[in-house]
Amino acid sequence: DGGITQSPKYLFRKEGQNVTLSCEQNLNHDAMYWYRQDPGQGLRLIYYSQIVNDFQKGDIAEGYSVSREKKESFPLTVTSAQKNPTAFYLCASTRTGGSYNEQFFGPGTRLTVL
Amino acid sequence: AQSVAQPEDQVNVAEGNPLTVKCTYSVSGNPYLFWYVQYPNRGLQFLLKYITGDNLVKGSYGFEAEFNKSQTSFHLKKPSALVSDSALYFCAVRDIRPSNTGKLIFGQGTTLQVKP
């Protein structure tokens, strides 16, 4: 999972609470991504950021928010507006300068709503 | 619309036998294709990619993939499977809209089960 850390590994949330998932990379990558993984559905893109202080919605952004104040960090907040947040969340990064670069993934955070 | 399909939810193979995990794609223009592997409760690990050039791409852990433009396929292969290859495999294609964002579109994943 080299170079990208996610914390915590497991997270439990009560309904109505906001929670923030951490993602940090030391690869000097410009672009970062958040995915949600559900069984049998592959990975779905939540948000992505190509540069500090800029980010774009992915395919399933509703109920989520992000920030990109530093190049190394791209935290994801799961808000109470997300109706079904129980899932495995993956953060990834890649170099810019060409969209042929592979993405590097963190180890993931498993979020469970109680 | 751009898409990636992995037609098999699960592939079963005996250790030592060759394995194939199938992937087909639909994109506008030249495809950039990727294979990743995921072990339980872990992140994805990059195996290989096709950008241009030779249709047979070699990657990590003895895996290779064959790009076939006429069949719009990018099947993952390995000549001799190991029990330790048992994992979830994802095929992905670069999303060209908007361009140069590095976004990927992933298939649903295929579980590979290698039995001793």
XYZ file of N, CA and C in Angstrom:
690
model
N 0.832 -1.213 0.000
C 0.000 0.000 0.000
C 0.860 1.253 0.000
N 2.118 1.112 -0.247
C 3.192 2.061 -0.082
C 2.869 3.498 -0.339
N 3.175 4.372 0.678
C 3.143 5.789 0.476
C 1.820 6.443 0.780
N 0.757 5.684 0.961
C -0.540 6.279 1.281
C -1.051 5.638 2.561
N -1.399 6.468 3.518
C -1.938 5.968 4.772
C -3.363 6.464 4.948
N -4.192 5.597 5.509
C -5.564 5.931 5.814
C -5.830 5.585 7.273
N -6.561 6.459 7.932
C -6.925 6.174 9.312
C -8.313 6.715 9.601
N -9.030 6.050 10.506
C -8.656 4.788 11.147
C -8.900 3.607 10.211
N -8.506 2.424 10.601
C -8.762 1.232 9.793
C -10.234 0.834 9.894
N -10.782 0.946 11.097
C -12.196 0.656 11.327
C -12.830 1.862 12.013
N -14.046 2.178 11.637
C -14.726 3.339 12.191
C -16.206 3.007 12.351
N -16.718 3.335 13.512
C -18.129 3.093 13.792
C -18.810 4.427 14.028
N -19.950 4.588 13.417
C -20.663 5.856 13.503
C -22.106 5.623 13.905
N -22.588 6.490 14.740
C -24.004 6.454 15.062
C -24.762 7.256 14.017
N -25.982 6.893 13.792
C -26.793 7.640 12.822
C -26.884 9.095 13.236
N -26.768 9.987 12.261
C -26.853 11.414 12.538
C -25.518 12.081 12.813
N -24.468 11.297 12.890
C -23.144 11.854 13.155
C -22.363 12.047 11.862
N -21.546 13.090 11.842
C -20.553 13.250 10.778
C -19.260 12.577 11.234
N -18.553 11.974 10.299
C -17.247 11.407 10.606
C -16.278 11.785 9.499
N -14.997 11.893 9.868
C -13.970 12.270 8.887
C -12.939 11.161 8.781
N -12.676 10.748 7.535
C -11.688 9.736 7.233
C -10.428 10.438 6.741
N -9.301 9.993 7.264
C -8.038 10.632 6.921
C -7.345 9.903 5.775
N -6.687 10.662 4.894
C -5.865 10.121 3.826
C -4.640 11.009 3.676
N -3.457 10.412 3.803
C -2.197 11.142 3.672
C -1.289 10.384 2.708
N -0.581 11.125 1.839
C 0.380 10.479 0.935
C 1.699 11.234 0.951
N 2.789 10.466 0.824
C 4.126 11.067 0.797
C 4.818 10.783 -0.535
N 4.004 10.602 -1.572
C 4.514 10.273 -2.901
C 4.712 11.504 -3.768
N 4.399 12.661 -3.227
C 4.468 13.910 -3.978
C 3.537 13.905 -5.193
N 2.432 13.176 -5.053
C 1.441 13.129 -6.128
C 0.532 14.351 -6.061
N 0.163 14.835 -7.244
C -0.730 15.988 -7.290
C -2.195 15.596 -7.150
N -2.571 14.478 -7.759
C -3.990 14.097 -7.806
C -4.318 13.070 -6.733
N -5.473 13.248 -6.119
C -5.951 12.308 -5.103
C -7.425 12.008 -5.328
N -7.844 10.817 -4.868
C -9.182 10.316 -5.165
C -9.760 9.606 -3.949
N -11.081 9.659 -3.819
C -11.799 8.860 -2.829
C -12.805 7.969 -3.559
N -12.757 6.667 -3.176
C -13.686 5.689 -3.722
C -14.464 5.030 -2.594
N -15.630 4.579 -2.965
C -16.422 3.746 -2.077
C -16.535 2.363 -2.711
N -16.345 1.318 -1.887
C -16.442 -0.051 -2.380
C -17.539 -0.789 -1.637
N -18.488 -1.310 -2.376
C -19.551 -2.154 -1.842
C -19.454 -3.515 -2.527
N -19.838 -4.563 -1.844
C -19.728 -5.909 -2.433
C -20.451 -6.006 -3.773
N -19.756 -6.535 -4.774
C -20.367 -6.755 -6.079
C -20.545 -5.521 -6.929
N -20.084 -4.369 -6.453
C -20.290 -3.131 -7.225
C -19.000 -2.478 -7.654
N -17.879 -3.070 -7.380
C -16.636 -2.436 -7.766
C -16.385 -1.170 -6.980
N -15.611 -0.282 -7.544
C -15.256 0.976 -6.901
C -16.013 2.120 -7.569
N -16.579 2.984 -6.754
C -17.289 4.148 -7.293
C -16.613 5.402 -6.764
N -16.414 6.365 -7.653
C -15.669 7.575 -7.336
C -16.550 8.566 -6.593
N -16.060 9.055 -5.449
C -16.810 10.010 -4.648
C -16.372 11.436 -4.980
N -15.106 11.732 -4.795
C -14.519 13.034 -5.088
C -13.091 12.818 -5.588
N -12.596 13.807 -6.335
C -11.198 13.799 -6.702
C -10.663 15.223 -6.716
N -9.335 15.299 -6.594
C -8.668 16.599 -6.553
C -7.386 16.498 -7.364
N -7.196 17.445 -8.243
C -5.990 17.444 -9.069
C -4.937 18.400 -8.558
N -5.340 19.299 -7.655
C -4.401 20.298 -7.175
C -4.914 20.837 -5.845
N -4.011 21.392 -5.072
C -4.386 21.943 -3.775
C -5.469 22.999 -3.950
N -6.411 22.991 -3.010
C -7.516 23.956 -2.972
C -8.495 23.832 -4.133
N -8.506 22.674 -4.774
C -9.451 22.435 -5.851
C -9.873 20.982 -5.826
N -11.165 20.710 -6.003
C -11.649 19.337 -6.049
C -12.957 19.299 -6.835
N -13.284 18.104 -7.347
C -14.480 17.927 -8.156
C -15.279 16.725 -7.661
N -16.583 16.802 -7.872
C -17.447 15.691 -7.519
C -17.240 14.523 -8.470
N -17.328 13.332 -7.900
C -17.332 12.132 -8.702
C -18.750 11.676 -8.968
N -18.934 10.372 -9.081
C -20.241 9.830 -9.451
C -21.233 9.757 -8.297
N -20.714 9.715 -7.053
C -21.619 9.523 -5.906
C -21.267 10.499 -4.783
N -21.180 11.786 -5.074
C -20.708 12.782 -4.107
C -21.748 13.160 -3.041
N -23.015 12.892 -3.288
C -24.040 13.327 -2.350
C -23.847 12.726 -0.964
N -23.845 13.603 0.061
C -23.669 13.149 1.428
C -22.225 13.100 1.881
N -21.322 13.512 1.007
C -19.890 13.534 1.316
C -19.339 14.932 1.097
N -18.233 15.242 1.793
C -17.505 16.479 1.519
C -16.020 16.222 1.695
N -15.207 17.034 1.027
C -13.749 16.894 1.093
C -13.104 18.259 1.207
N -11.813 18.240 1.498
C -10.998 19.448 1.460
C -9.624 19.052 0.958
N -8.900 20.020 0.414
C -7.532 19.763 -0.056
C -6.702 21.005 0.245
N -6.372 21.159 1.510
C -5.610 22.323 1.954
C -4.114 22.108 1.814
N -3.696 20.855 1.801
C -2.285 20.513 1.621
C -2.160 19.454 0.524
N -1.057 19.441 -0.150
C -0.840 18.473 -1.215
C -0.886 17.047 -0.683
N -0.419 16.847 0.544
C -0.289 15.497 1.084
C -1.591 14.933 1.634
N -2.599 15.758 1.842
C -3.752 15.350 2.624
C -5.064 15.588 1.884
N -5.972 14.620 1.981
C -7.258 14.722 1.282
C -8.328 14.044 2.146
N -8.743 14.676 3.233
C -9.726 14.057 4.136
C -11.129 14.031 3.560
N -11.848 12.994 3.895
C -13.235 12.805 3.449
C -14.156 12.833 4.665
N -15.181 13.672 4.602
C -16.187 13.698 5.658
C -17.457 13.036 5.153
N -17.929 12.065 5.904
C -19.197 11.409 5.612
C -20.237 12.084 6.494
N -21.154 12.789 5.890
C -22.115 13.566 6.658
C -23.359 12.741 6.971
N -24.181 13.300 7.820
C -25.423 12.620 8.196
C -26.405 12.551 7.023
N -26.126 13.313 5.976
C -26.980 13.283 4.787
C -26.751 12.043 3.934
N -25.664 11.332 4.179
C -25.397 10.101 3.431
C -26.240 9.000 4.060
N -27.205 8.499 3.303
C -28.211 7.601 3.877
C -27.723 6.188 4.130
N -26.748 5.750 3.402
C -26.265 4.381 3.557
C -24.747 4.369 3.534
N -24.105 4.864 4.581
C -22.662 5.068 4.532
C -21.831 3.834 4.845
N -22.437 2.759 5.304
C -21.649 1.569 5.632
C -20.994 1.026 4.373
N -19.657 1.024 4.359
C -18.911 0.612 3.172
C -17.421 0.620 3.496
N -16.640 0.181 2.522
C -15.181 0.236 2.594
C -14.741 1.421 1.750
N -13.963 2.340 2.344
C -13.561 3.559 1.657
C -12.073 3.509 1.335
N -11.764 3.794 0.083
C -10.387 3.736 -0.400
C -9.948 5.083 -0.929
N -8.754 5.472 -0.552
C -8.128 6.689 -1.036
C -7.021 6.297 -2.010
N -6.810 7.096 -3.048
C -5.781 6.801 -4.036
C -5.124 8.099 -4.489
N -3.958 7.961 -5.091
C -3.282 9.127 -5.632
C -2.542 8.752 -6.901
N -2.215 9.761 -7.702
C -1.449 9.536 -8.917
C -0.717 10.813 -9.302
N 0.332 10.661 -10.058
C 1.010 11.824 -10.594
C 0.130 12.469 -11.664
N 0.302 13.729 -11.856
C -0.356 14.363 -12.994
C 0.633 14.393 -14.156
N 0.311 15.102 -15.187
C 1.185 15.150 -16.352
C 0.823 14.113 -17.379
N -0.239 13.361 -17.116
C -0.662 12.374 -18.104
C -1.630 11.420 -17.461
N -2.710 11.147 -18.118
C -3.714 10.297 -17.495
C -3.432 8.824 -17.721
N -2.199 8.470 -18.146
C -1.840 7.073 -18.290
C -1.165 6.532 -17.034
N -1.031 7.378 -16.019
C -0.378 6.932 -14.790
C -1.322 6.086 -13.944
N -0.771 5.035 -13.336
C -1.593 4.211 -12.466
C -1.842 4.928 -11.153
N -2.922 4.539 -10.499
C -3.222 5.065 -9.188
C -2.646 4.149 -8.127
N -2.199 4.758 -7.036
C -1.717 4.034 -5.872
C -2.773 4.146 -4.780
N -3.060 3.030 -4.111
C -4.143 2.989 -3.143
C -3.647 2.856 -1.717
N -4.413 3.452 -0.793
C -4.195 3.237 0.613
C -4.838 1.934 1.067
N -4.692 1.578 2.354
C -5.194 0.304 2.865
C -6.693 0.287 3.142
N -7.327 1.466 3.123
C -8.776 1.515 3.288
C -9.240 1.740 4.717
N -10.461 2.265 4.816
C -11.165 2.429 6.100
C -12.531 1.782 5.960
N -12.842 0.903 6.903
C -14.161 0.269 6.890
C -15.068 1.022 7.857
N -16.092 1.634 7.318
C -17.039 2.418 8.106
C -18.318 1.614 8.313
N -18.737 1.551 9.552
C -19.986 0.866 9.897
C -20.881 1.823 10.669
N -22.117 1.928 10.230
C -23.094 2.743 10.942
C -23.901 1.867 11.872
N -23.931 2.256 13.134
C -24.610 1.447 14.144
C -26.075 1.825 14.260
N -21.184 5.662 -24.011
C -20.672 5.806 -22.642
C -19.496 4.857 -22.441
N -18.566 5.305 -21.635
C -17.408 4.464 -21.349
C -17.768 3.452 -20.276
N -17.241 2.266 -20.424
C -17.556 1.237 -19.434
C -16.530 0.122 -19.476
N -16.522 -0.645 -18.404
C -15.678 -1.824 -18.287
C -16.549 -2.949 -17.762
N -16.403 -4.129 -18.321
C -17.183 -5.273 -17.867
C -16.273 -6.448 -17.543
N -16.547 -7.055 -16.426
C -15.878 -8.300 -16.060
C -17.002 -9.343 -15.977
N -17.125 -10.181 -16.994
C -18.316 -11.018 -17.119
C -18.430 -12.143 -16.101
N -17.358 -12.445 -15.403
C -17.381 -13.552 -14.435
C -17.240 -13.017 -13.021
N -18.188 -13.368 -12.156
C -18.062 -12.978 -10.758
C -16.948 -13.754 -10.077
N -16.784 -15.013 -10.476
C -15.769 -15.861 -9.852
C -15.159 -16.779 -10.891
N -13.854 -16.991 -10.735
C -13.121 -17.937 -11.565
C -12.429 -18.927 -10.638
N -12.613 -20.195 -10.919
C -11.987 -21.252 -10.127
C -10.965 -21.975 -10.989
N -9.781 -22.206 -10.432
C -8.731 -22.888 -11.164
C -7.884 -23.694 -10.190
N -7.351 -24.787 -10.660
C -6.479 -25.609 -9.828
C -5.063 -25.050 -9.852
N -4.388 -25.193 -8.736
C -3.000 -24.724 -8.656
C -2.153 -25.386 -9.745
N -1.329 -24.579 -10.406
C -0.480 -25.102 -11.471
C -1.081 -24.971 -12.860
N -2.395 -24.782 -12.910
C -3.054 -24.614 -14.206
C -3.010 -23.160 -14.642
N -3.147 -22.893 -15.936
C -3.208 -21.501 -16.391
C -4.529 -20.857 -15.980
N -4.475 -19.549 -15.769
C -5.695 -18.832 -15.405
C -5.936 -17.674 -16.354
N -7.209 -17.357 -16.537
C -7.613 -16.188 -17.313
C -8.749 -15.491 -16.583
N -8.615 -14.185 -16.416
C -9.692 -13.360 -15.864
C -10.068 -12.373 -16.963
N -11.335 -12.368 -17.336
C -11.751 -11.639 -18.525
C -12.174 -10.205 -18.236
N -11.911 -9.342 -19.230
C -12.288 -7.937 -19.142
C -12.580 -7.431 -20.546
N -13.707 -6.770 -20.716
C -14.003 -6.088 -21.970
C -14.299 -4.630 -21.670
N -14.097 -3.782 -22.658
C -14.226 -2.350 -22.420
C -14.969 -1.680 -23.559
N -15.450 -0.500 -23.280
C -16.079 0.339 -24.289
C -15.644 1.775 -24.030
N -14.840 2.314 -24.944
C -14.362 3.690 -24.799
C -14.330 4.363 -26.165
N -14.281 5.678 -26.128
C -14.053 6.458 -27.336
C -12.558 6.719 -27.436
N -11.996 6.489 -28.587
C -10.576 6.744 -28.751
C -9.721 5.594 -28.240
N -8.456 5.881 -28.024
C -7.517 4.854 -27.583
C -7.706 4.559 -26.100
N -7.803 3.285 -25.748
C -8.018 2.952 -24.328
C -6.714 2.867 -23.560
N -6.749 3.341 -22.331
C -5.675 3.093 -21.366
C -6.272 2.135 -20.341
N -5.699 0.942 -20.217
C -6.308 -0.136 -19.442
C -5.402 -0.577 -18.310
N -5.996 -0.966 -17.198
C -5.261 -1.310 -15.990
C -5.854 -2.564 -15.351
N -4.986 -3.324 -14.657
C -5.428 -4.410 -13.796
C -4.884 -4.182 -12.394
N -5.782 -4.421 -11.401
C -5.426 -4.324 -9.996
C -5.859 -5.598 -9.290
N -5.185 -5.879 -8.158
C -5.556 -7.012 -7.317
C -5.830 -6.495 -5.908
N -6.819 -7.108 -5.251
C -7.154 -6.720 -3.884
C -7.263 -7.963 -3.013
N -6.484 -7.991 -1.949
C -6.595 -9.040 -0.941
C -7.573 -8.575 0.137
N -8.155 -9.496 0.890
C -9.217 -9.140 1.845
C -8.828 -7.999 2.775
N -9.717 -7.029 2.878
C -9.561 -5.883 3.773
C -8.285 -5.091 3.507
N -7.863 -5.070 2.269
C -6.675 -4.309 1.870
C -7.010 -3.369 0.732
N -6.100 -2.455 0.452
C -6.251 -1.599 -0.714
C -5.915 -2.350 -1.987
N -6.096 -1.672 -3.117
C -5.786 -2.276 -4.408
C -4.302 -2.158 -4.714
N -3.758 -3.202 -5.332
C -2.369 -3.177 -5.777
C -2.331 -3.207 -7.298
N -1.540 -2.355 -7.877
C -1.401 -2.275 -9.322
C -0.649 -3.491 -9.857
N -1.183 -4.104 -10.922
C -0.521 -5.252 -11.548
C 0.146 -4.878 -12.866
N -0.605 -4.223 -13.750
C -0.062 -3.889 -15.058
C -0.990 -2.915 -15.767
N -0.492 -2.359 -16.860
C -1.290 -1.426 -17.657
C -0.931 -1.532 -19.123
N -1.900 -1.186 -19.960
C -1.671 -1.060 -21.393
C -1.923 0.387 -21.782
N -0.901 0.986 -22.391
C -1.039 2.350 -22.885
C -0.941 2.340 -24.404
N 0.129 1.773 -24.904
C 0.341 1.652 -26.337
C 1.433 0.617 -26.552
N 1.620 0.191 -27.797
C 2.723 -0.716 -28.084
C 2.295 -2.163 -28.154
N 3.124 -3.052 -27.630
C 2.869 -4.486 -27.719
C 1.540 -4.854 -27.078
N 0.838 -5.750 -27.739
C -0.466 -6.160 -27.228
C -0.352 -7.031 -25.984
N 0.785 -7.665 -25.782
C 0.986 -8.494 -24.593
C 1.779 -7.682 -23.575
N 1.155 -7.450 -22.442
C 1.761 -6.632 -21.398
C 2.138 -7.535 -20.228
N 3.356 -7.399 -19.750
C 3.798 -8.195 -18.597
C 3.767 -7.316 -17.349
N 3.377 -7.934 -16.226
C 3.242 -7.174 -15.003
C 3.859 -7.881 -13.814
N 3.345 -7.541 -12.641
C 3.881 -8.069 -11.393
C 3.411 -9.492 -11.150
N 4.191 -10.231 -10.342
C 3.837 -11.561 -9.846
C 3.570 -12.572 -10.951
N 4.174 -12.379 -12.113
C 4.027 -13.327 -13.214
C 2.771 -13.159 -14.042
N 1.994 -12.127 -13.760
C 0.787 -11.864 -14.535
C 1.106 -11.156 -15.844
N 0.256 -11.375 -16.818
C 0.321 -10.677 -18.082
C -1.084 -10.467 -18.594
N -1.235 -9.552 -19.539
C -2.549 -9.293 -20.097
C -2.408 -9.068 -21.594
N -3.436 -9.512 -22.295
C -3.423 -9.390 -23.753
C -4.468 -8.393 -24.202
N -4.015 -7.350 -24.868
C -4.914 -6.338 -25.415
C -5.360 -6.777 -26.804
N -6.670 -6.789 -27.011
C -7.219 -7.171 -28.304
C -8.191 -6.075 -28.741
N -7.751 -5.265 -29.677
C -8.554 -4.107 -30.076
C -9.834 -4.518 -30.792
N -9.749 -5.529 -31.644
C -10.925 -5.929 -32.414
C -12.016 -6.522 -31.523
N -11.606 -7.177 -30.450
C -12.578 -7.752 -29.526
C -12.813 -6.855 -28.315
N -12.183 -5.710 -28.279
C -12.243 -4.758 -27.149
C -12.094 -5.486 -25.820
N -11.029 -6.277 -25.730
C -10.800 -7.057 -24.513
C -9.394 -6.822 -23.979
N -9.241 -7.113 -22.705
C -7.938 -6.964 -22.028
C -7.904 -8.018 -20.922
N -7.786 -9.267 -21.313
C -7.852 -10.385 -20.375
C -6.548 -10.557 -19.610
N -6.673 -10.822 -18.338
C -5.519 -11.069 -17.459
C -5.199 -12.558 -17.469
N -3.905 -12.872 -17.550
C -3.510 -14.270 -17.654
C -2.298 -14.558 -16.789
N -2.175 -15.848 -16.456
C -0.972 -16.318 -15.777
C -0.778 -17.774 -16.163
N 0.418 -18.169 -16.555
C 0.628 -19.532 -17.057
C 0.407 -20.616 -16.011
N 0.731 -20.320 -14.747
C 0.633 -21.331 -13.700
C 0.147 -20.671 -12.414
N -1.071 -20.971 -12.012
C -1.678 -20.310 -10.859
C -1.118 -20.831 -9.543
N -1.063 -19.928 -8.575
C -0.663 -20.262 -7.208
C -1.855 -20.045 -6.270
N -1.872 -20.797 -5.194
C -2.934 -20.601 -4.203
C -2.934 -19.160 -3.707
N -1.754 -18.585 -3.588
C -1.624 -17.210 -3.098
C -2.155 -16.174 -4.095
N -2.490 -16.586 -5.313
C -3.103 -15.674 -6.282
C -4.584 -15.454 -5.996
N -5.146 -16.242 -5.109
C -6.560 -16.111 -4.763
C -6.823 -14.720 -4.190
N -7.687 -13.976 -4.854
C -7.939 -12.583 -4.475
C -9.047 -12.038 -5.375
N -9.336 -10.751 -5.210
C -10.317 -10.051 -6.042
C -9.566 -9.210 -7.066
N -9.915 -9.347 -8.329
C -9.208 -8.676 -9.411
C -10.120 -7.665 -10.100
N -9.571 -6.468 -10.332
C -10.319 -5.402 -10.972
C -9.633 -4.966 -12.254
N -10.441 -4.825 -13.289
C -10.021 -4.210 -14.528
C -10.506 -2.759 -14.518
N -9.731 -1.845 -15.088
C -10.129 -0.444 -15.119
C -9.686 0.201 -16.419
N -10.419 1.228 -16.817
C -10.089 1.988 -18.011
C -10.059 3.467 -17.662
N -9.163 4.184 -18.305
C -9.099 5.624 -18.070
C -10.376 6.295 -18.557
N -10.900 7.165 -17.700
C -12.064 7.967 -18.070
C -11.563 9.212 -18.795
N -11.973 9.387 -20.037
C -11.417 10.492 -20.819
C -12.199 11.787 -20.654
N -13.276 11.761 -19.898
C -14.062 12.965 -19.727
C -14.128 13.330 -18.252
N -13.586 14.478 -17.827
C -12.735 15.352 -18.629
C -11.353 14.736 -18.808
N -10.591 15.281 -19.677
C -9.306 14.674 -20.009
C -8.258 15.007 -18.958
N -7.268 14.117 -18.859
C -6.091 14.337 -18.017
C -6.404 14.534 -16.546
N -7.422 13.895 -16.059
C -7.697 13.920 -14.622
C -7.173 12.671 -13.936
N -6.801 11.658 -14.706
C -6.356 10.403 -14.124
C -7.478 9.534 -13.606
N -8.722 9.949 -13.834
C -9.853 9.171 -13.334
C -9.920 7.809 -14.006
N -10.323 6.811 -13.239
C -10.479 5.460 -13.757
C -11.919 4.994 -13.580
N -12.359 4.174 -14.528
C -13.647 3.482 -14.399
C -13.333 2.022 -14.141
N -13.879 1.480 -13.053
C -13.568 0.113 -12.649
C -14.678 -0.862 -13.032
N -14.279 -2.086 -13.345
C -15.237 -3.164 -13.483
C -15.713 -3.605 -12.108
N -16.639 -4.567 -12.108
C -17.263 -5.008 -10.859
C -16.354 -5.903 -10.027
N -15.310 -6.400 -10.628
C -14.399 -7.277 -9.923
C -14.691 -8.753 -10.172
N -13.637 -9.557 -10.180
C -13.737 -11.013 -10.338
C -12.936 -11.673 -9.225
N -13.603 -12.552 -8.498
C -12.914 -13.294 -7.453
C -12.229 -14.502 -8.059
N -10.940 -14.591 -7.855
C -10.162 -15.741 -8.330
C -9.928 -16.677 -7.164
N -10.307 -17.927 -7.336
C -10.100 -18.945 -6.317
C -9.187 -20.014 -6.917
N -8.000 -20.166 -6.327
C -7.058 -21.179 -6.775
C -7.030 -22.274 -5.715
N -7.350 -23.487 -6.133
C -7.433 -24.592 -5.178
C -6.202 -25.481 -5.288
N -5.735 -25.968 -4.137
C -4.513 -26.806 -4.147
C -4.722 -28.113 -4.892
